[in-house]
């Protein structure tokens, strides 16, 4: 009976993993549903479809603030209280968003929701790297990498379909209910914080990032990441408008292609470790080259819809391949910098900053310069970012692989 006790380590461990999945799945669904529902928000807030993309950028700014402040707040106030604050912020944010009929108020609520999501994301990474038992480490990492694409594959299609029957406000309320319940289980199952309590000091956190930027290759690597992510996030931000204008899709009809794309992006997480056996450098170069080809082939929206969806799925898969490899390369690229957790935080911060920038830019300019012009800009960003990546990898990782210091 001990093994099935509600207080047993095994039961709490699996409860934590499942709750973490549900939390990320729920807030990712609430975030990624914005773009496909651009036409719905156009009516709800009396704005243009393009301006609705600011709902993405406002949430992302909140996530950035939460991610930056989270590590310092955890050490000052412990993960449990920070998780309660995160829950309160996300509940306030999604409730205010649902109840709002004013666009500026909706933007503010999305900012609060994003701040809560950023804080809980920090708790999740603390959990994965510093506190969860080895038995649950791999399941937790799998949850953190696979739950977002699974939200695209299942959560967003469900919210799109339910919004047709129940309305978007009730659909978001259901997602909010799942988020609250899963957060309560997550907080209950959290392990005790055994680290030292440190006085709140944001200056120390800033100095850590200043020290990071003194490390060789940090600046070109993260510049490459910011530029490269403009393409991926730029396409996902305007995906709903793109399908509506290029192929005449409705919000409900978008559920099917999103499900296919999400399944592709989820499945590849489990295939990459097998593919890496054939050589990391070779796999990386093949992935980045085909990624550019796939994106360029579909982004103008001139192919049949079935071919377009297939190419978007392949684009998402190759994007996932080379970005997973980049995470694996990081310890060798920055072998002079000991605090790899800060580098991991920087990866997330730069990625979300790229999303905030491009979604704001699209919201402001998409209706003025047109979708074709943005497509060209995204192709340029993708290609330039990849070339900058390669320029950083050759003198670091690839030269080490050639010398036999690390496996190619």
CSV table of C-alpha atoms in Angstrom, one decimal:
chain,number,residue,atom,x,y,z
A,1,UNK,CA,0.0,0.0,0.0
A,2,UNK,CA,3.0,2.3,0.6
A,3,UNK,CA,3.7,2.5,-3.2
A,4,UNK,CA,0.2,4.0,-3.9
A,5,UNK,CA,0.1,6.4,-0.9
A,6,UNK,CA,-0.8,9.9,-1.9
A,7,UNK,CA,2.3,11.1,0.0
A,8,UNK,CA,4.7,8.5,-1.5
A,9,UNK,CA,7.7,9.8,-3.5
A,10,UNK,CA,6.7,7.7,-6.5
A,11,UNK,CA,3.1,9.0,-6.6
A,12,UNK,CA,4.2,12.6,-6.1
A,13,UNK,CA,6.9,12.3,-8.7
A,14,UNK,CA,4.5,11.1,-11.4
A,15,UNK,CA,1.9,13.6,-10.3
A,16,UNK,CA,4.5,16.4,-10.8
A,17,UNK,CA,5.4,15.2,-14.3
A,18,UNK,CA,1.8,14.9,-15.4
A,19,UNK,CA,0.8,18.2,-13.8
A,20,UNK,CA,3.9,19.9,-15.5
A,21,UNK,CA,2.7,18.6,-18.8
A,22,UNK,CA,-0.8,19.8,-18.3
A,23,UNK,CA,0.4,23.3,-17.2
A,24,UNK,CA,2.7,23.8,-20.2
A,25,UNK,CA,0.0,22.3,-22.5
A,26,UNK,CA,-2.7,24.6,-21.2
A,27,UNK,CA,-0.7,27.9,-21.3
A,28,UNK,CA,0.8,27.0,-24.6
A,29,UNK,CA,-2.7,26.3,-26.0
A,30,UNK,CA,-3.9,29.7,-24.7
A,31,UNK,CA,-0.9,31.4,-26.3
A,32,UNK,CA,-0.7,29.6,-29.7
A,33,UNK,CA,-4.5,29.9,-30.3
A,34,UNK,CA,-4.2,33.7,-30.9
A,35,UNK,CA,-2.8,33.5,-34.4
A,36,UNK,CA,-5.4,31.0,-35.9
A,37,UNK,CA,-8.2,33.0,-34.2
A,38,UNK,CA,-7.2,36.4,-35.7
A,39,UNK,CA,-10.4,36.7,-37.6
A,40,UNK,CA,-12.4,36.0,-34.4
A,41,UNK,CA,-10.5,38.6,-32.4
A,42,UNK,CA,-11.0,41.1,-35.2
A,43,UNK,CA,-14.7,41.0,-34.6
A,44,UNK,CA,-14.4,40.7,-30.8
A,45,UNK,CA,-12.3,43.8,-30.3
A,46,UNK,CA,-13.1,45.8,-33.5
A,47,UNK,CA,-9.6,45.7,-34.7
A,48,UNK,CA,-7.8,44.6,-37.9
A,49,UNK,CA,-6.6,40.9,-38.2
A,50,UNK,CA,-3.0,42.1,-38.2
A,51,UNK,CA,-3.4,44.2,-35.0
A,52,UNK,CA,-4.6,41.1,-33.2
A,53,UNK,CA,-1.0,39.8,-33.3
A,54,UNK,CA,-0.2,42.3,-30.6
A,55,UNK,CA,-2.0,39.9,-28.3
A,56,UNK,CA,1.0,37.6,-28.9
A,57,UNK,CA,3.7,40.2,-28.4
A,58,UNK,CA,2.1,41.6,-25.2
A,59,UNK,CA,2.0,38.0,-23.7
A,60,UNK,CA,5.6,37.4,-24.8
A,61,UNK,CA,6.9,40.6,-23.1
A,62,UNK,CA,5.3,39.2,-19.9
A,63,UNK,CA,7.0,35.9,-20.4
A,64,UNK,CA,10.4,37.6,-20.9
A,65,UNK,CA,9.9,39.6,-17.7
A,66,UNK,CA,9.0,36.4,-15.8
A,67,UNK,CA,11.9,34.4,-17.2
A,68,UNK,CA,14.4,37.1,-16.4
A,69,UNK,CA,13.2,37.7,-12.8
A,70,UNK,CA,12.2,34.1,-12.0
A,71,UNK,CA,15.7,32.7,-11.0
A,72,UNK,CA,16.3,35.6,-8.6
A,73,UNK,CA,12.8,35.4,-7.1
A,74,UNK,CA,13.1,31.6,-6.6
A,75,UNK,CA,16.2,32.0,-4.5
A,76,UNK,CA,14.7,34.8,-2.5
A,77,UNK,CA,11.2,33.5,-1.9
A,78,UNK,CA,11.3,29.7,-2.8
A,79,UNK,CA,9.6,27.9,-5.7
A,80,UNK,CA,6.3,27.2,-3.9
A,81,UNK,CA,5.3,30.8,-3.2
A,82,UNK,CA,6.5,31.9,-6.7
A,83,UNK,CA,4.2,29.1,-8.2
A,84,UNK,CA,1.2,30.5,-6.2
A,85,UNK,CA,2.0,34.0,-7.5
A,86,UNK,CA,2.3,32.5,-11.0
A,87,UNK,CA,-1.1,30.8,-10.7
A,88,UNK,CA,-2.7,34.0,-9.5
A,89,UNK,CA,-1.3,36.0,-12.4
A,90,UNK,CA,-2.3,33.5,-15.0
A,91,UNK,CA,-5.8,33.2,-13.5
A,92,UNK,CA,-6.1,37.0,-13.4
A,93,UNK,CA,-4.8,37.4,-16.9
A,94,UNK,CA,-6.9,34.8,-18.6
A,95,UNK,CA,-10.1,35.9,-16.7
A,96,UNK,CA,-9.5,39.5,-17.6
A,97,UNK,CA,-8.9,38.6,-21.2
A,98,UNK,CA,-12.1,36.6,-21.4
A,99,UNK,CA,-14.2,39.4,-19.8
A,100,UNK,CA,-12.6,42.2,-21.8
A,101,UNK,CA,-14.3,44.0,-24.7
A,102,UNK,CA,-11.5,46.6,-24.9
A,103,UNK,CA,-8.4,45.8,-26.9
A,104,UNK,CA,-6.0,47.8,-24.6
A,105,UNK,CA,-7.3,46.1,-21.6
A,106,UNK,CA,-7.0,42.7,-23.3
A,107,UNK,CA,-3.3,43.5,-24.1
A,108,UNK,CA,-2.7,44.3,-20.4
A,109,UNK,CA,-4.4,41.0,-19.3
A,110,UNK,CA,-2.2,39.1,-21.8
A,111,UNK,CA,0.9,40.8,-20.3
A,112,UNK,CA,-0.1,39.6,-16.8
A,113,UNK,CA,-0.9,36.1,-18.1
A,114,UNK,CA,2.6,36.0,-19.8
A,115,UNK,CA,4.3,37.1,-16.7
A,116,UNK,CA,2.8,34.3,-14.7
A,117,UNK,CA,3.7,31.8,-17.5
A,118,UNK,CA,7.3,33.1,-17.4
A,119,UNK,CA,7.5,32.6,-13.7
A,120,UNK,CA,6.2,29.1,-13.8
A,121,UNK,CA,8.6,28.3,-16.7
A,122,UNK,CA,11.5,29.3,-14.4
A,123,UNK,CA,10.1,27.0,-11.7
A,124,UNK,CA,9.9,24.1,-14.2
A,125,UNK,CA,13.6,24.6,-15.3
A,126,UNK,CA,14.6,24.8,-11.6
A,127,UNK,CA,12.7,21.5,-11.0
A,128,UNK,CA,14.3,19.8,-14.0
A,129,UNK,CA,17.9,20.8,-13.4
A,130,UNK,CA,18.2,21.2,-9.6
A,131,UNK,CA,15.6,19.3,-7.6
A,132,UNK,CA,13.7,16.4,-9.3
A,133,UNK,CA,14.9,12.9,-8.6
A,134,UNK,CA,16.9,11.1,-11.3
A,135,UNK,CA,14.1,8.7,-11.8
A,136,UNK,CA,11.8,11.5,-13.2
A,137,UNK,CA,14.5,13.6,-14.9
A,138,UNK,CA,14.0,12.1,-18.4
A,139,UNK,CA,10.2,12.2,-18.3
A,140,UNK,CA,10.3,15.9,-17.1
A,141,UNK,CA,12.7,16.9,-19.9
A,142,UNK,CA,10.5,15.1,-22.4
A,143,UNK,CA,7.5,17.0,-21.0
A,144,UNK,CA,9.3,20.3,-21.3
A,145,UNK,CA,10.3,19.7,-25.0
A,146,UNK,CA,7.2,18.0,-26.3
A,147,UNK,CA,4.3,19.6,-24.6
A,148,UNK,CA,4.3,22.9,-26.6
A,149,UNK,CA,4.1,21.1,-30.0
A,150,UNK,CA,1.5,18.8,-28.6
A,151,UNK,CA,-0.5,21.9,-27.7
A,152,UNK,CA,-0.3,22.9,-31.3
A,153,UNK,CA,-1.3,19.4,-32.4
A,154,UNK,CA,-4.2,18.9,-30.0
A,155,UNK,CA,-4.9,21.9,-27.8
A,156,UNK,CA,-5.2,24.6,-30.5
A,157,UNK,CA,-7.4,22.5,-32.8
A,158,UNK,CA,-9.7,21.7,-29.9
A,159,UNK,CA,-10.1,25.4,-28.9
A,160,UNK,CA,-10.7,26.3,-32.5
A,161,UNK,CA,-13.5,23.7,-32.9
A,162,UNK,CA,-15.1,24.5,-29.5
A,163,UNK,CA,-15.0,28.2,-30.2
A,164,UNK,CA,-17.4,27.6,-33.2
A,165,UNK,CA,-19.9,25.9,-30.9
A,166,UNK,CA,-19.4,27.5,-27.6
A,167,UNK,CA,-17.7,30.8,-28.5
A,168,UNK,CA,-14.1,31.8,-27.9
A,169,UNK,CA,-14.6,33.2,-24.4
A,170,UNK,CA,-16.0,29.9,-23.0
A,171,UNK,CA,-13.3,27.9,-24.9
A,172,UNK,CA,-10.6,30.0,-23.2
A,173,UNK,CA,-12.4,29.6,-19.9
A,174,UNK,CA,-12.2,25.8,-20.2
A,175,UNK,CA,-8.4,26.1,-20.9
A,176,UNK,CA,-8.1,28.4,-17.9
A,177,UNK,CA,-9.9,25.7,-15.8
A,178,UNK,CA,-7.4,23.0,-16.9
A,179,UNK,CA,-4.5,25.4,-16.1
A,180,UNK,CA,-5.8,26.2,-12.6
A,181,UNK,CA,-6.4,22.6,-11.7
A,182,UNK,CA,-3.0,21.4,-13.1
A,183,UNK,CA,-1.2,24.3,-11.3
A,184,UNK,CA,-2.8,23.3,-7.9
A,185,UNK,CA,-1.6,19.7,-8.4
A,186,UNK,CA,1.8,20.9,-9.5
A,187,UNK,CA,2.2,23.1,-6.4
A,188,UNK,CA,1.1,20.2,-4.1
A,189,UNK,CA,3.6,17.9,-5.6
A,190,UNK,CA,6.6,20.3,-5.7
A,191,UNK,CA,9.6,19.0,-3.7
A,192,UNK,CA,11.0,21.1,-0.8
A,193,UNK,CA,13.4,23.9,-1.7
A,194,UNK,CA,16.8,22.9,-0.1
A,195,UNK,CA,18.9,25.8,-1.4
A,196,UNK,CA,20.0,28.8,0.5
A,197,UNK,CA,17.7,31.8,0.8
A,198,UNK,CA,19.4,34.8,-0.8
A,199,UNK,CA,18.4,38.4,-0.4
A,200,UNK,CA,16.6,39.7,-3.5
A,201,UNK,CA,19.2,41.3,-5.7
A,202,UNK,CA,18.4,42.0,-9.4
A,203,UNK,CA,21.8,43.7,-9.8
A,204,UNK,CA,23.5,40.4,-9.3
A,205,UNK,CA,21.3,38.8,-12.0
A,206,UNK,CA,22.2,41.6,-14.4
A,207,UNK,CA,25.9,41.2,-13.7
A,208,UNK,CA,25.7,37.5,-14.4
A,209,UNK,CA,24.4,38.3,-17.9
A,210,UNK,CA,27.1,41.0,-18.4
A,211,UNK,CA,29.7,38.4,-17.5
A,212,UNK,CA,28.1,36.0,-20.0
A,213,UNK,CA,28.5,38.5,-22.8
A,214,UNK,CA,32.2,38.7,-22.2
A,215,UNK,CA,32.5,35.1,-23.1
A,216,UNK,CA,33.9,34.3,-26.7
A,217,UNK,CA,31.2,33.5,-29.3
A,218,UNK,CA,28.3,34.5,-27.1
A,219,UNK,CA,27.4,37.7,-29.0
A,220,UNK,CA,27.5,36.2,-32.6
A,221,UNK,CA,25.7,33.0,-31.4
A,222,UNK,CA,22.8,34.9,-29.8
A,223,UNK,CA,22.6,37.4,-32.6
A,224,UNK,CA,22.3,34.4,-35.0
A,225,UNK,CA,19.5,33.0,-32.8
A,226,UNK,CA,17.5,36.2,-32.6
A,227,UNK,CA,17.6,36.6,-36.4
A,228,UNK,CA,17.0,33.0,-37.1
A,229,UNK,CA,14.0,32.8,-34.8
A,230,UNK,CA,12.4,35.7,-36.5
A,231,UNK,CA,11.5,33.4,-39.4
A,232,UNK,CA,10.0,30.5,-37.3
A,233,UNK,CA,8.1,32.7,-34.9
A,234,UNK,CA,7.2,35.2,-37.7
A,235,UNK,CA,5.5,32.5,-39.7
A,236,UNK,CA,3.7,31.0,-36.6
A,237,UNK,CA,2.5,34.5,-35.6
A,238,UNK,CA,0.9,35.2,-39.0
A,239,UNK,CA,-0.1,31.6,-39.7
A,240,UNK,CA,-3.8,32.2,-39.1
A,241,UNK,CA,-3.9,35.3,-41.3
A,242,UNK,CA,-1.7,33.5,-43.9
A,243,UNK,CA,-4.0,30.5,-44.2
A,244,UNK,CA,-7.1,32.8,-44.3
A,245,UNK,CA,-5.7,35.0,-47.1
A,246,UNK,CA,-3.8,32.4,-49.1
A,247,UNK,CA,-6.2,29.5,-48.9
A,248,UNK,CA,-9.5,30.9,-47.7
A,249,UNK,CA,-9.5,28.9,-44.4
A,250,UNK,CA,-11.9,29.6,-41.5
A,251,UNK,CA,-10.8,29.3,-37.9
A,252,UNK,CA,-12.4,25.9,-37.6
A,253,UNK,CA,-10.8,24.7,-40.8
A,254,UNK,CA,-7.4,25.6,-39.4
A,255,UNK,CA,-7.6,22.9,-36.8
A,256,UNK,CA,-6.7,20.1,-39.3
A,257,UNK,CA,-3.5,21.5,-40.7
A,258,UNK,CA,-2.4,22.6,-37.2
A,259,UNK,CA,-3.0,19.1,-36.0
A,260,UNK,CA,-0.8,17.6,-38.7
A,261,UNK,CA,2.0,20.2,-38.2
A,262,UNK,CA,1.9,19.7,-34.4
A,263,UNK,CA,2.1,15.9,-34.7
A,264,UNK,CA,5.2,16.3,-37.0
A,265,UNK,CA,6.9,18.7,-34.6
A,266,UNK,CA,6.1,16.4,-31.6
A,267,UNK,CA,7.2,13.1,-33.3
A,268,UNK,CA,10.6,14.5,-34.3
A,269,UNK,CA,11.6,15.0,-30.6
A,270,UNK,CA,11.7,11.2,-30.3
A,271,UNK,CA,13.4,10.6,-33.6
A,272,UNK,CA,16.4,13.1,-33.3
A,273,UNK,CA,18.4,10.9,-30.8
A,274,UNK,CA,18.3,8.1,-33.4
A,275,UNK,CA,19.3,10.4,-36.3
A,276,UNK,CA,22.2,11.8,-34.3
A,277,UNK,CA,24.0,8.4,-34.5
A,278,UNK,CA,24.8,9.2,-38.1
A,279,UNK,CA,26.8,12.3,-37.1
A,280,UNK,CA,25.7,15.5,-35.5
A,281,UNK,CA,27.5,17.9,-37.9
A,282,UNK,CA,26.2,16.1,-41.0
A,283,UNK,CA,22.7,16.1,-39.5
A,284,UNK,CA,22.8,19.8,-38.6
A,285,UNK,CA,24.0,20.8,-42.1
A,286,UNK,CA,21.3,18.7,-43.8
A,287,UNK,CA,18.6,20.0,-41.5
A,288,UNK,CA,19.5,23.7,-42.0
A,289,UNK,CA,19.8,23.4,-45.8
A,290,UNK,CA,16.5,21.6,-46.2
A,291,UNK,CA,14.8,23.9,-43.7
A,292,UNK,CA,15.5,26.9,-46.0
A,293,UNK,CA,14.3,24.9,-49.0
A,294,UNK,CA,11.1,23.8,-47.4
A,295,UNK,CA,10.3,27.3,-46.1
A,296,UNK,CA,11.0,29.1,-49.4
A,297,UNK,CA,8.9,26.5,-51.3
A,298,UNK,CA,5.7,27.1,-49.3
A,299,UNK,CA,5.8,30.6,-47.9
A,300,UNK,CA,4.5,32.4,-51.0
A,301,UNK,CA,1.3,30.3,-50.8
A,302,UNK,CA,1.3,29.3,-54.5
A,303,UNK,CA,1.3,25.5,-54.0
A,304,UNK,CA,-1.8,23.2,-53.6
A,305,UNK,CA,-2.9,23.2,-50.0
A,306,UNK,CA,-1.9,19.5,-49.4
A,307,UNK,CA,1.6,20.2,-50.6
A,308,UNK,CA,1.8,23.3,-48.5
A,309,UNK,CA,0.8,21.5,-45.3
A,310,UNK,CA,3.3,18.7,-46.0
A,311,UNK,CA,6.1,21.3,-46.5
A,312,UNK,CA,5.2,23.2,-43.3
A,313,UNK,CA,5.3,19.9,-41.4
A,314,UNK,CA,8.8,19.2,-42.8
A,315,UNK,CA,9.9,22.8,-42.1
A,316,UNK,CA,8.8,22.3,-38.5
A,317,UNK,CA,10.6,19.0,-38.2
A,318,UNK,CA,13.9,20.2,-39.6
A,319,UNK,CA,13.7,23.3,-37.4
A,320,UNK,CA,13.3,21.1,-34.4
A,321,UNK,CA,16.3,19.0,-35.5
A,322,UNK,CA,18.8,21.7,-35.8
A,323,UNK,CA,17.6,23.6,-32.7
A,324,UNK,CA,17.9,20.5,-30.6
A,325,UNK,CA,21.4,20.0,-31.9
A,326,UNK,CA,22.3,23.6,-31.0
A,327,UNK,CA,21.3,22.9,-27.4
A,328,UNK,CA,23.6,19.9,-27.5
A,329,UNK,CA,26.4,22.0,-29.0
A,330,UNK,CA,26.2,24.8,-26.3
A,331,UNK,CA,28.5,23.2,-23.7
A,332,UNK,CA,31.3,22.9,-26.3
A,333,UNK,CA,30.6,26.4,-27.8
A,334,UNK,CA,30.8,28.1,-24.4
A,335,UNK,CA,33.2,25.7,-22.6
A,336,UNK,CA,34.9,28.7,-20.9
A,337,UNK,CA,31.7,29.8,-19.1
A,338,UNK,CA,30.8,27.6,-16.1
A,339,UNK,CA,27.2,28.6,-15.4
A,340,UNK,CA,25.4,26.7,-18.2
A,341,UNK,CA,22.0,27.4,-16.5
A,342,UNK,CA,22.4,31.1,-17.3
A,343,UNK,CA,23.1,30.2,-21.0
A,344,UNK,CA,20.0,28.0,-21.0
A,345,UNK,CA,18.0,31.0,-19.7
A,346,UNK,CA,19.6,33.2,-22.3
A,347,UNK,CA,18.4,30.8,-25.1
A,348,UNK,CA,14.8,31.1,-23.9
A,349,UNK,CA,15.0,34.9,-23.4
A,350,UNK,CA,16.5,35.5,-26.9
A,351,UNK,CA,13.9,33.2,-28.5
A,352,UNK,CA,11.0,34.9,-26.8
A,353,UNK,CA,12.4,38.4,-27.5
A,354,UNK,CA,12.5,37.4,-31.2
A,355,UNK,CA,8.8,36.4,-31.0
A,356,UNK,CA,7.8,39.6,-29.2
A,357,UNK,CA,9.6,41.7,-31.8
A,358,UNK,CA,8.4,40.0,-35.0
A,359,UNK,CA,4.7,39.6,-33.8
A,360,UNK,CA,4.7,43.4,-32.9
A,361,UNK,CA,6.2,44.2,-36.3
A,362,UNK,CA,3.7,42.1,-38.2
A,363,UNK,CA,0.8,43.6,-36.2
A,364,UNK,CA,2.0,47.1,-37.1
A,365,UNK,CA,3.2,46.6,-40.8
A,366,UNK,CA,1.6,43.5,-42.3
A,367,UNK,CA,-1.4,45.3,-43.6
A,368,UNK,CA,0.8,48.1,-45.0
A,369,UNK,CA,3.6,46.3,-46.8
A,370,UNK,CA,1.8,43.0,-47.6
A,371,UNK,CA,2.3,39.4,-46.9
A,372,UNK,CA,4.7,38.8,-49.8
A,373,UNK,CA,7.1,41.4,-48.5
A,374,UNK,CA,7.1,39.8,-45.1
A,375,UNK,CA,7.6,36.4,-46.7
A,376,UNK,CA,10.8,37.7,-48.3
A,377,UNK,CA,12.0,39.2,-45.1
A,378,UNK,CA,11.5,35.9,-43.2
A,379,UNK,CA,13.4,34.0,-45.9
A,380,UNK,CA,16.3,36.5,-45.5
A,381,UNK,CA,16.2,36.2,-41.7
A,382,UNK,CA,16.2,32.4,-41.9
A,383,UNK,CA,19.1,32.2,-44.3
A,384,UNK,CA,21.2,35.0,-42.5
A,385,UNK,CA,20.6,33.4,-39.1
A,386,UNK,CA,21.7,30.0,-40.3
A,387,UNK,CA,24.9,31.4,-42.0
A,388,UNK,CA,25.7,33.2,-38.7
A,389,UNK,CA,25.2,29.9,-36.8
A,390,UNK,CA,27.6,28.0,-39.1
A,391,UNK,CA,30.1,30.8,-38.8
A,392,UNK,CA,30.1,30.3,-35.0
A,393,UNK,CA,30.0,26.5,-35.1
A,394,UNK,CA,33.0,25.9,-37.4
A,395,UNK,CA,35.7,27.4,-35.1
A,396,UNK,CA,34.1,25.7,-32.1
A,397,UNK,CA,32.1,22.5,-32.4
A,398,UNK,CA,32.9,21.4,-35.9
A,399,UNK,CA,36.7,21.9,-35.6
A,400,UNK,CA,36.6,19.9,-32.4
A,401,UNK,CA,34.7,17.1,-34.2
A,402,UNK,CA,37.3,17.2,-37.0
A,403,UNK,CA,40.1,16.8,-34.5
A,404,UNK,CA,38.3,13.9,-32.8
A,405,UNK,CA,37.9,15.7,-29.4
A,406,UNK,CA,34.1,15.2,-29.6
A,407,UNK,CA,32.1,12.8,-31.6
A,408,UNK,CA,30.9,14.1,-35.0
